[in-house]
């Protein structure tokens, strides 16, 4: 059976860097507090000409270049995002137009920070069913537009950016297995309202505005446990252990969550790719940005076993194994 293989990666980060010291001028916080609780030192914030789809399209163009595939060869464009600049059309349709992928159908997917893994899993199913397909999967966010910049509990955590990858079929290498999960009962521990409805029947006076709301400690606890379980089960059912993993690329939420996760999994530091210190939590974009950096830094070689893992609002979470 053919597999779905990632044959090119790309990413795009906004130019503007927002440091912890900058945040000290905006809310009652300190570089020391942010660094010790999250490991985040800087994040990127989108400005003019850096709408979600524009970041996504630049990441996509770089991924196509590294895959040596033209946009016209693409059959499908999927953008995982929870911060599109418009509800309709989808971000993916803007990307499709921007890069000139005229033969591709296009749509968005929202699984919060797990969106990229959900998207990869879906793309893999298409490619297994139709091996001729070439698919672009993008994770792209401009969470700076959805963060309450007066709420120190959340505004220090998030950043903007986009990462993309191109998938095609391969007789040997590619995605080996994945495991996706959700628990909608816990939605209110991490959520983002939409703008208030103008339909009086549906308007909710309790709504706090379209900002990210979070119960940080609960999210922390669930995230560590859920990611540990999904990774352990995925490795077990494939007869593998953490020792077999060449590189672990987790969702970049914060260094303390990752530290706890690595401790529980018994994963050595050098096997884990971490860049949350530079970009903060870029939600659906975090894994593809990290993957692109890892590729460009020469951290991934042919034959490597790569492990992805994510956790986010919903709650949604999941893990994936790839034979590179
Ligand atoms: N600067 C300074 N103080 C802050 C602060 C900030 N940016 N944000 C919160 N505080 C304060 C709180 O108000 C609280 O003060 P109080 O004790 O006087 O009430 C104190 O710091 C401790 O807050 P708490 O929420 O208990 O801190 P914590 O150790 O749990 O760390 C997080 C907070 C958000 C860093 C941590 O819970 C976390 O990482 N959660 C997961 C978040 C996440 O990754 N979400 C996305 C998942 S995809």
Coordinates of C-alpha atoms and ligand atoms in Angstrom, one line a residue:
X1 CA 0.0 0.0 0.0
X2 CA 1.2 3.5 -0.8
X3 CA 2.0 5.9 2.0
X4 CA 1.7 9.7 2.2
X5 CA 5.0 11.3 2.4
X6 CA 6.0 14.9 3.3
X7 CA 8.2 16.0 0.3
X8 CA 8.6 19.7 1.1
X9 CA 8.3 22.1 4.0
X10 CA 8.1 25.9 4.4
X11 CA 7.3 28.5 7.0
X12 CA 6.7 32.2 7.4
X13 CA 6.9 34.3 10.5
X14 CA 5.9 38.0 10.7
X15 CA 8.7 40.5 10.9
X16 CA 7.7 42.2 14.1
X17 CA 9.3 40.7 17.3
X18 CA 7.5 41.3 20.6
X19 CA 9.7 40.6 23.6
X20 CA 8.8 39.9 27.2
X21 CA 10.3 43.4 28.0
X22 CA 7.9 44.9 25.5
X23 CA 5.0 43.1 27.3
X24 CA 6.1 44.6 30.6
X25 CA 5.0 48.0 29.1
X26 CA 1.6 46.6 28.2
X27 CA 0.4 44.5 31.2
X28 CA 1.5 43.8 34.8
X29 CA 4.1 41.1 34.1
X30 CA 7.8 40.6 34.0
X31 CA 10.4 38.9 31.8
X32 CA 11.3 36.7 34.7
X33 CA 7.7 35.5 35.3
X34 CA 7.1 34.8 31.6
X35 CA 10.4 33.0 31.1
X36 CA 10.2 30.9 34.2
X37 CA 6.5 29.8 33.7
X38 CA 6.6 29.3 29.9
X39 CA 10.1 29.5 28.5
X40 CA 8.8 32.0 26.0
X41 CA 11.1 35.0 25.4
X42 CA 9.8 36.5 22.1
X43 CA 6.9 36.0 19.8
X44 CA 6.1 37.4 16.3
X45 CA 3.1 39.7 15.7
X46 CA 1.6 40.2 12.3
X47 CA 1.4 43.7 10.8
X48 CA 0.3 45.2 7.5
X49 CA 0.5 42.7 4.6
X50 CA 0.7 39.8 7.0
X51 CA -2.9 38.6 7.2
X52 CA -3.3 35.0 8.1
X53 CA -3.7 33.9 4.4
X54 CA -0.7 36.0 3.4
X55 CA 1.6 34.2 5.9
X56 CA 0.1 30.9 4.9
X57 CA 0.7 31.6 1.2
X58 CA 4.3 32.5 1.8
X59 CA 4.9 29.4 3.8
X60 CA 3.1 27.4 1.0
X61 CA 5.3 28.9 -1.7
X62 CA 8.4 27.9 0.3
X63 CA 7.1 24.4 0.8
X64 CA 6.4 24.0 -2.9
X65 CA 9.9 25.2 -3.7
X66 CA 11.5 22.7 -1.4
X67 CA 9.3 19.9 -2.8
X68 CA 10.1 21.1 -6.4
X69 CA 6.4 21.0 -7.2
X70 CA 4.5 23.7 -9.0
X71 CA 1.2 25.1 -7.5
X72 CA -0.6 23.9 -10.6
X73 CA 0.2 20.3 -9.7
X74 CA -1.7 20.6 -6.4
X75 CA -5.0 18.8 -6.0
X76 CA -6.0 20.0 -2.6
X77 CA -5.2 22.9 -0.3
X78 CA -6.0 22.5 3.4
X79 CA -5.5 25.2 6.0
X80 CA -5.7 24.4 9.7
X81 CA -6.5 27.6 11.5
X82 CA -8.7 29.1 14.2
X83 CA -7.9 32.7 13.4
X84 CA -8.9 33.2 9.7
X85 CA -9.2 36.9 8.6
X86 CA -12.6 36.1 7.3
X87 CA -15.2 33.4 8.1
X88 CA -16.1 33.0 4.5
X89 CA -14.4 32.4 2.1
X90 CA -12.0 30.1 3.8
X91 CA -8.3 31.0 4.3
X92 CA -7.5 28.0 2.1
X93 CA -9.4 29.7 -0.9
X94 CA -7.3 32.8 -0.4
X95 CA -4.1 30.8 -0.4
X96 CA -5.2 28.8 -3.4
X97 CA -5.7 32.1 -5.3
X98 CA -2.5 33.7 -4.0
X99 CA -0.2 30.8 -5.0
X100 CA -2.1 30.0 -8.2
X101 CA -3.1 26.4 -7.3
X102 CA -5.9 26.5 -10.0
X103 CA -6.5 22.8 -10.0
X104 CA -6.9 22.4 -6.3
X105 CA -10.0 22.3 -4.1
X106 CA -9.5 24.2 -0.9
X107 CA -11.0 24.3 2.6
X108 CA -10.2 25.2 6.2
X109 CA -10.2 22.9 9.2
X110 CA -10.4 24.0 12.9
X111 CA -9.1 21.7 15.5
X112 CA -7.4 24.5 17.5
X113 CA -3.7 23.6 18.2
X114 CA -4.3 20.1 16.9
X115 CA -5.4 21.3 13.5
X116 CA -2.2 20.6 11.7
X117 CA -2.2 16.9 12.8
X118 CA -5.9 16.5 12.0
X119 CA -5.1 18.0 8.6
X120 CA -2.2 15.7 7.9
X121 CA -4.2 12.7 9.0
X122 CA -7.0 13.7 6.5
X123 CA -4.5 14.4 3.7
X124 CA -3.0 11.0 4.3
X125 CA -6.4 9.3 3.8
X126 CA -6.9 11.1 0.5
X127 CA -3.5 10.0 -0.8
X128 CA -3.9 6.4 0.3
X129 CA -7.2 6.4 -1.6
X130 CA -5.9 8.3 -4.6
X131 CA -2.1 8.0 -4.8
X132 CA -1.8 10.5 -7.7
X133 CA -2.9 13.4 -5.4
X134 CA -0.5 16.1 -4.3
X135 CA -1.7 18.0 -1.2
X136 CA -0.7 21.1 0.6
X137 CA -1.4 21.1 4.3
X138 CA -0.8 24.4 6.1
X139 CA -1.1 25.5 9.8
X140 CA -1.5 29.2 10.0
X141 CA -2.5 31.6 12.8
X142 CA -2.7 35.3 13.6
X143 CA -3.7 34.8 17.2
X144 CA -2.6 38.4 17.9
X145 CA -6.0 39.4 16.5
X146 CA -7.8 37.1 19.0
X147 CA -5.9 37.8 22.2
X148 CA -7.0 40.3 24.8
X149 CA -3.9 42.5 25.1
X150 CA -5.1 43.6 28.6
X151 CA -5.2 40.0 29.9
X152 CA -1.8 39.0 31.2
X153 CA -3.0 35.4 31.7
X154 CA -3.2 34.8 28.0
X155 CA -1.5 37.6 26.0
X156 CA 2.0 36.5 26.9
X157 CA 1.5 33.0 25.5
X158 CA 0.6 33.3 21.9
X159 CA 2.2 34.4 18.6
X160 CA 1.6 34.5 14.9
X161 CA 3.0 32.4 12.0
X162 CA 2.5 29.8 9.4
X163 CA 4.0 26.5 8.4
X164 CA 3.3 24.3 5.4
X165 CA 4.1 20.9 3.9
X166 CA 3.5 19.2 0.6
X167 CA 2.4 15.6 0.6
X168 CA 2.6 13.0 -2.2
X169 CA 2.5 9.3 -2.3
X170 CA 5.5 7.0 -1.8
X171 CA 5.8 3.3 -2.1
X172 CA 7.9 3.0 1.0
X173 CA 8.2 6.0 3.3
X174 CA 5.7 8.3 4.9
X175 CA 3.0 8.5 7.6
X176 CA 3.0 5.2 9.5
X177 CA 0.1 5.7 12.0
X178 CA -1.8 8.4 13.8
X179 CA -4.1 8.7 16.7
X180 CA -6.6 11.6 17.1
X181 CA -8.8 12.5 20.0
X182 CA -11.3 15.0 21.3
X183 CA -13.3 15.7 24.5
X184 CA -15.8 18.5 23.8
X185 CA -17.1 18.3 27.4
X186 CA -14.0 20.3 28.4
X187 CA -14.5 23.1 25.9
X188 CA -14.8 25.8 28.5
X189 CA -11.3 25.4 29.8
X190 CA -9.8 26.8 26.6
X191 CA -12.0 28.7 24.1
X192 CA -12.5 31.7 21.9
X193 CA -15.9 33.2 21.3
X194 CA -17.0 34.4 17.9
X195 CA -18.2 38.0 17.6
X196 CA -21.6 38.5 19.2
X197 CA -24.5 37.4 17.0
X198 CA -26.7 40.1 15.4
X199 CA -29.6 37.6 15.5
X200 CA -31.5 38.6 18.7
X201 CA -32.7 35.1 19.1
X202 CA -29.2 33.7 19.2
X203 CA -27.3 36.6 20.8
X204 CA -25.7 35.6 24.1
X205 CA -25.4 38.4 26.7
X206 CA -22.9 36.4 28.6
X207 CA -20.3 36.5 25.8
X208 CA -17.1 38.2 26.8
X209 CA -16.0 39.1 23.3
X210 CA -13.9 37.2 20.7
X211 CA -10.9 36.7 22.9
X212 CA -9.1 33.5 24.0
X213 CA -10.2 32.5 27.5
X214 CA -8.2 29.9 29.4
X215 CA -8.0 28.0 32.7
X216 CA -4.2 27.7 32.6
X217 CA -3.7 25.2 35.3
X218 CA -6.4 22.8 34.1
X219 CA -5.1 23.1 30.6
X220 CA -1.6 22.3 31.8
X221 CA -2.7 19.2 33.7
X222 CA -4.9 17.8 30.9
X223 CA -2.3 18.6 28.2
X224 CA 0.5 16.6 29.8
X225 CA -1.7 13.6 30.6
X226 CA -3.4 13.5 27.2
X227 CA -0.2 13.9 25.2
X228 CA 1.6 11.2 27.3
X229 CA -1.3 8.7 26.7
X230 CA -1.6 9.3 23.0
X231 CA 2.2 9.0 22.4
X232 CA 2.5 5.9 24.6
X233 CA -0.4 4.1 23.0
X234 CA 0.7 5.0 19.4
X235 CA 4.2 3.7 20.0
X236 CA 2.9 0.6 21.8
X237 CA 0.5 -0.4 19.0
X238 CA 3.4 0.0 16.5
X239 CA 5.8 -2.1 18.5
X240 CA 8.0 0.9 19.1
X241 CA 9.5 2.7 22.1
X242 CA 10.8 6.3 22.6
X243 CA 14.3 4.9 21.9
X244 CA 13.2 4.2 18.3
X245 CA 12.2 7.9 17.8
X246 CA 14.8 10.0 15.9
X247 CA 13.1 13.4 16.5
X248 CA 10.1 14.4 18.5
X249 CA 8.3 17.5 17.3
X250 CA 5.5 18.4 19.8
X251 CA 3.1 21.3 19.7
X252 CA 5.0 24.2 21.1
X253 CA 2.7 25.3 23.9
X254 CA 5.3 26.1 26.6
X255 CA 8.6 24.7 27.9
X256 CA 7.2 23.5 31.2
X257 CA 4.4 21.4 29.6
X258 CA 7.1 19.9 27.3
X259 CA 9.5 19.3 30.2
X260 CA 6.9 17.4 32.1
X261 CA 5.9 15.4 29.0
X262 CA 9.4 14.5 28.2
X263 CA 10.0 13.4 31.8
X264 CA 7.0 11.2 31.8
X265 CA 7.8 9.7 28.4
X266 CA 11.5 9.2 29.4
X267 CA 12.4 11.2 26.2
X268 CA 16.0 12.6 26.1
X269 CA 16.3 16.4 25.6
X270 CA 18.3 16.0 22.4
X271 CA 15.5 14.1 20.7
X272 CA 13.0 17.0 21.1
X273 CA 12.8 20.0 18.9
X274 CA 11.8 23.1 20.8
X275 CA 11.4 26.7 19.4
X276 CA 8.6 28.0 21.6
X277 CA 11.2 30.3 23.2
X278 CA 11.3 32.3 19.9
X279 CA 7.7 32.2 18.7
X280 CA 5.4 31.5 21.6
X281 CA 2.4 29.3 21.0
X282 CA 1.4 29.6 17.4
X283 CA -1.4 27.0 17.7
X284 CA -2.0 25.1 14.5
X285 CA 1.2 26.6 13.0
X286 CA 3.6 25.4 15.7
X287 CA 4.3 21.9 14.5
X288 CA 4.8 22.8 10.8
X289 CA 7.0 25.8 11.7
X290 CA 9.1 23.5 13.9
X291 CA 9.2 20.8 11.3
X292 CA 10.4 23.3 8.6
X293 CA 13.1 24.6 11.0
X294 CA 14.2 21.1 11.9
X295 CA 14.5 20.2 8.2
X296 CA 16.4 23.3 7.3
X297 CA 18.8 22.8 10.3
X298 CA 19.6 19.3 9.0
X299 CA 18.0 17.7 12.1
X300 CA 16.0 15.2 9.9
X301 CA 17.6 12.5 7.7
X302 CA 16.2 9.9 5.3
X303 CA 15.0 6.9 7.3
X304 CA 14.4 8.8 10.5
X305 CA 11.4 8.0 12.7
X306 CA 9.6 11.3 13.4
X307 CA 7.0 11.7 16.1
X308 CA 4.4 14.6 16.3
X309 CA 2.1 15.3 19.2
X310 CA -0.4 18.1 19.9
X311 CA -3.0 19.3 22.4
X312 CA -5.4 22.2 22.1
X313 CA -8.8 23.7 22.6
X314 CA -11.8 21.4 22.3
X315 CA -10.1 19.7 23.9
X316 CA -8.4 18.1 20.9
X317 CA -5.2 16.1 20.9
X318 CA -3.3 13.5 18.9
X319 CA 0.0 12.0 17.8
X320 CA 1.5 10.8 14.6
X321 CA 4.5 8.6 13.5
X322 CA 6.3 9.2 10.2
X323 CA 9.0 7.3 8.5
X324 CA 11.0 10.1 6.8
Ligands
LIG1 N1 2.6 37.9 34.7 C1 2.7 37.9 36.1 N2 1.8 37.3 36.8 C2 0.9 36.5 36.2 C3 0.8 36.5 34.8 C4 1.7 37.2 34.1 N3 1.7 37.2 32.7 N4 -0.2 35.7 34.5 C5 -0.8 35.2 35.6 N5 -0.1 35.8 36.7 C6 -0.4 35.6 38.1 C7 -1.8 35.1 38.4 O1 -2.6 36.2 38.4 C8 -1.6 34.5 39.7 O2 -1.6 35.5 40.7 P1 -2.4 35.3 42.1 O3 -1.7 34.1 42.7 O4 -2.1 36.5 42.8 O5 -3.8 35.0 41.7 C9 -0.2 33.9 39.7 O6 0.5 34.5 38.6 C10 -0.2 32.4 39.4 O7 -1.0 32.1 38.4 P2 -1.3 30.7 37.9 O8 -2.3 30.7 36.8 O9 -1.5 29.7 39.0 O10 0.2 30.4 37.3 P3 0.7 29.0 36.7 O11 1.9 28.6 37.4 O12 -0.3 28.0 36.5 O13 1.2 29.5 35.2 C11 0.5 29.4 33.0 C12 0.3 30.0 34.4 C13 -0.6 29.9 32.1 C14 1.8 29.7 32.4 C15 0.3 27.8 33.1 O14 -0.8 27.5 33.9 C16 0.3 27.1 31.8 O15 1.3 27.0 31.2 N6 -0.8 26.6 31.4 C17 -1.0 26.0 30.1 C18 -1.3 27.1 29.1 C19 -1.2 26.7 27.7 O16 -0.2 26.2 27.2 N7 -2.3 26.9 26.9 C20 -2.4 26.5 25.6 C21 -2.5 25.1 25.4 S1 -2.5 24.7 23.7

